[in-house]
Amino acid sequence: MDNRVLKQVPANSTDVVPFYIKQMESKGLVYATKHFRGEATGAQCGHCHTIVWVLGRKDPILNEKKPDHIPDYGPMYEAYYPQKLERFLRSLPPCPECHTQSYDLFISNLTLVRFKDGQLEPGDGKINEELSESAKDTLIWVYD
């Protein structure tokens, strides 16, 4: 039985870091994780672009043991891993903002998230430190 609940918490109480990109501040915040091996993982809604974060190693799908018949690399693993991520995206509760089940982007410490308007974050964007500092206590959705 899954006893997790969807709630809003300040980003600064988690591994999630909200920030603004210079000359793109009007597009809103984008998000990253504090540490390369941080515990924040998430899903972004393809409809309204809201992010739901999963903190810690609590998700049963992401933390499932790889089946013995799946090798650690190669074509079988390359088929298994995206299927596992798709199951994770489908397992989350409906989006807290638009109430759809439209998660289409798995977020890890290596993933670029989309702005609120759906545009992907540019990889060479410079962080606006001044505005980002004021955003550190932004509320984020956490499924915990």
PDB file of C-alpha atoms in Angstrom, residues 8-118:
ATOM      1  CA  GLN A   8       3.786  21.612  -1.035  1.00  0.00           C
ATOM      2  CA  VAL A   9       7.027  22.353   0.790  1.00  0.00           C
ATOM      3  CA  PRO A  10       9.646  25.114   0.505  1.00  0.00           C
ATOM      4  CA  ALA A  11      12.306  24.178  -2.040  1.00  0.00           C
ATOM      5  CA  ASN A  12      15.037  25.110   0.425  1.00  0.00           C
ATOM      6  CA  SER A  13      13.922  22.211   2.661  1.00  0.00           C
ATOM      7  CA  THR A  14      14.841  19.764  -0.131  1.00  0.00           C
ATOM      8  CA  ASP A  15      17.566  19.057  -2.710  1.00  0.00           C
ATOM      9  CA  VAL A  16      15.619  21.147  -5.258  1.00  0.00           C
ATOM     10  CA  VAL A  17      17.017  24.541  -6.291  1.00  0.00           C
ATOM     11  CA  PRO A  18      14.760  27.037  -8.111  1.00  0.00           C
ATOM     12  CA  PHE A  19      16.531  29.666 -10.189  1.00  0.00           C
ATOM     13  CA  TYR A  20      16.049  32.290 -12.874  1.00  0.00           C
ATOM     14  CA  ILE A  21      18.065  32.532 -16.077  1.00  0.00           C
ATOM     15  CA  LYS A  22      19.364  35.977 -17.061  1.00  0.00           C
ATOM     16  CA  GLN A  23      17.329  37.652 -19.793  1.00  0.00           C
ATOM     17  CA  MET A  24      14.678  34.919 -19.457  1.00  0.00           C
ATOM     18  CA  GLU A  25      13.320  35.861 -16.023  1.00  0.00           C
ATOM     19  CA  SER A  26       9.860  36.531 -17.475  1.00  0.00           C
ATOM     20  CA  LYS A  27       9.577  32.830 -18.383  1.00  0.00           C
ATOM     21  CA  GLY A  28       9.690  31.943 -14.689  1.00  0.00           C
ATOM     22  CA  LEU A  29      11.734  29.590 -12.604  1.00  0.00           C
ATOM     23  CA  VAL A  30      13.601  26.499 -13.697  1.00  0.00           C
ATOM     24  CA  TYR A  31      14.823  23.849 -11.284  1.00  0.00           C
ATOM     25  CA  ALA A  32      17.888  21.738 -10.631  1.00  0.00           C
ATOM     26  CA  THR A  33      19.102  19.545  -7.794  1.00  0.00           C
ATOM     27  CA  LYS A  34      21.762  20.643  -5.311  1.00  0.00           C
ATOM     28  CA  HIS A  35      24.037  17.655  -5.625  1.00  0.00           C
ATOM     29  CA  PHE A  36      25.113  15.378  -8.453  1.00  0.00           C
ATOM     30  CA  ARG A  37      23.892  12.472  -6.366  1.00  0.00           C
ATOM     31  CA  GLY A  38      21.004  14.394  -4.831  1.00  0.00           C
ATOM     32  CA  GLU A  39      17.884  12.562  -3.827  1.00  0.00           C
ATOM     33  CA  ALA A  40      15.381  14.710  -5.709  1.00  0.00           C
ATOM     34  CA  THR A  41      13.824  13.093  -8.753  1.00  0.00           C
ATOM     35  CA  GLY A  42      10.693  14.230 -10.445  1.00  0.00           C
ATOM     36  CA  ALA A  43       8.215  14.342 -13.265  1.00  0.00           C
ATOM     37  CA  GLN A  44       7.079  17.310 -15.317  1.00  0.00           C
ATOM     38  CA  CYS A  45       3.526  17.554 -16.596  1.00  0.00           C
ATOM     39  CA  GLY A  46       3.335  17.774 -20.367  1.00  0.00           C
ATOM     40  CA  HIS A  47       0.113  19.775 -20.160  1.00  0.00           C
ATOM     41  CA  CYS A  48       0.850  22.603 -17.673  1.00  0.00           C
ATOM     42  CA  HIS A  49       4.583  21.918 -17.005  1.00  0.00           C
ATOM     43  CA  THR A  50       4.187  21.628 -13.227  1.00  0.00           C
ATOM     44  CA  ILE A  51       6.838  19.462 -11.573  1.00  0.00           C
ATOM     45  CA  VAL A  52       6.105  16.856  -8.916  1.00  0.00           C
ATOM     46  CA  TRP A  53       9.228  15.827  -7.007  1.00  0.00           C
ATOM     47  CA  VAL A  54       9.889  12.506  -5.305  1.00  0.00           C
ATOM     48  CA  LEU A  55      12.436  12.841  -2.515  1.00  0.00           C
ATOM     49  CA  GLY A  56      14.635  10.163  -1.143  1.00  0.00           C
ATOM     50  CA  ARG A  57      14.784   6.607  -2.290  1.00  0.00           C
ATOM     51  CA  LYS A  58      11.148   5.912  -1.519  1.00  0.00           C
ATOM     52  CA  ASP A  59       9.670   5.262  -4.943  1.00  0.00           C
ATOM     53  CA  PRO A  60       9.038   1.536  -5.387  1.00  0.00           C
ATOM     54  CA  ILE A  61       9.387   1.626  -9.191  1.00  0.00           C
ATOM     55  CA  LEU A  62      12.559   3.691  -9.377  1.00  0.00           C
ATOM     56  CA  ASN A  63      14.129   1.574  -6.664  1.00  0.00           C
ATOM     57  CA  GLU A  64      12.992  -1.833  -7.836  1.00  0.00           C
ATOM     58  CA  LYS A  65      15.612  -4.495  -8.282  1.00  0.00           C
ATOM     59  CA  LYS A  66      16.455  -5.026 -11.921  1.00  0.00           C
ATOM     60  CA  PRO A  67      15.133  -8.438 -13.035  1.00  0.00           C
ATOM     61  CA  ASP A  68      17.868 -11.056 -13.171  1.00  0.00           C
ATOM     62  CA  HIS A  69      17.219 -11.794 -16.843  1.00  0.00           C
ATOM     63  CA  ILE A  70      18.012  -8.165 -17.787  1.00  0.00           C
ATOM     64  CA  PRO A  71      21.767  -7.577 -18.247  1.00  0.00           C
ATOM     65  CA  ASP A  72      23.469  -4.452 -16.883  1.00  0.00           C
ATOM     66  CA  TYR A  73      23.968  -3.083 -20.405  1.00  0.00           C
ATOM     67  CA  GLY A  74      23.039  -3.771 -23.991  1.00  0.00           C
ATOM     68  CA  PRO A  75      19.762  -3.873 -25.950  1.00  0.00           C
ATOM     69  CA  MET A  76      17.683  -5.596 -23.272  1.00  0.00           C
ATOM     70  CA  TYR A  77      18.721  -3.029 -20.659  1.00  0.00           C
ATOM     71  CA  GLU A  78      18.186  -0.187 -23.144  1.00  0.00           C
ATOM     72  CA  ALA A  79      14.597  -1.408 -23.574  1.00  0.00           C
ATOM     73  CA  TYR A  80      14.004  -2.019 -19.842  1.00  0.00           C
ATOM     74  CA  TYR A  81      15.175   1.341 -18.467  1.00  0.00           C
ATOM     75  CA  PRO A  82      12.857   3.675 -20.469  1.00  0.00           C
ATOM     76  CA  GLN A  83       9.948   1.303 -19.755  1.00  0.00           C
ATOM     77  CA  LYS A  84      10.736   1.581 -16.037  1.00  0.00           C
ATOM     78  CA  LEU A  85      10.737   5.398 -16.253  1.00  0.00           C
ATOM     79  CA  GLU A  86       7.425   5.337 -18.131  1.00  0.00           C
ATOM     80  CA  ARG A  87       5.897   3.190 -15.371  1.00  0.00           C
ATOM     81  CA  PHE A  88       7.174   5.714 -12.818  1.00  0.00           C
ATOM     82  CA  LEU A  89       5.553   8.618 -14.694  1.00  0.00           C
ATOM     83  CA  ARG A  90       2.228   6.748 -14.902  1.00  0.00           C
ATOM     84  CA  SER A  91       2.344   5.823 -11.193  1.00  0.00           C
ATOM     85  CA  LEU A  92       2.237   9.399  -9.920  1.00  0.00           C
ATOM     86  CA  PRO A  93      -0.974  11.037  -8.723  1.00  0.00           C
ATOM     87  CA  PRO A  94      -2.710  13.465 -11.105  1.00  0.00           C
ATOM     88  CA  CYS A  95      -0.972  16.795 -11.570  1.00  0.00           C
ATOM     89  CA  PRO A  96      -1.857  19.073  -8.643  1.00  0.00           C
ATOM     90  CA  GLU A  97      -2.285  22.063 -10.971  1.00  0.00           C
ATOM     91  CA  CYS A  98      -4.208  20.795 -14.034  1.00  0.00           C
ATOM     92  CA  HIS A  99      -5.434  17.468 -12.600  1.00  0.00           C
ATOM     93  CA  THR A 100      -4.379  15.468 -15.666  1.00  0.00           C
ATOM     94  CA  GLN A 101      -2.166  12.405 -15.785  1.00  0.00           C
ATOM     95  CA  SER A 102       0.138  13.945 -18.399  1.00  0.00           C
ATOM     96  CA  TYR A 103       3.650  13.549 -16.993  1.00  0.00           C
ATOM     97  CA  ASP A 104       6.013  13.181 -19.926  1.00  0.00           C
ATOM     98  CA  LEU A 105       9.438  14.229 -18.637  1.00  0.00           C
ATOM     99  CA  PHE A 106      11.431  12.281 -16.055  1.00  0.00           C
ATOM    100  CA  ILE A 107      13.662  14.669 -14.102  1.00  0.00           C
ATOM    101  CA  SER A 108      16.971  13.661 -12.615  1.00  0.00           C
ATOM    102  CA  ASN A 109      20.159  15.530 -11.798  1.00  0.00           C
ATOM    103  CA  LEU A 110      21.038  15.319 -15.513  1.00  0.00           C
ATOM    104  CA  THR A 111      17.731  16.497 -17.006  1.00  0.00           C
ATOM    105  CA  LEU A 112      16.852  19.959 -18.252  1.00  0.00           C
ATOM    106  CA  VAL A 113      13.376  20.960 -17.155  1.00  0.00           C
ATOM    107  CA  ARG A 114      10.994  23.142 -19.151  1.00  0.00           C
ATOM    108  CA  PHE A 115       9.976  26.662 -18.277  1.00  0.00           C
ATOM    109  CA  LYS A 116       6.352  27.127 -17.232  1.00  0.00           C
ATOM    110  CA  ASP A 117       5.511  27.992 -20.876  1.00  0.00           C
ATOM    111  CA  GLY A 118       6.912  24.657 -22.069  1.00  0.00           C
TER     112      GLY A 118
END
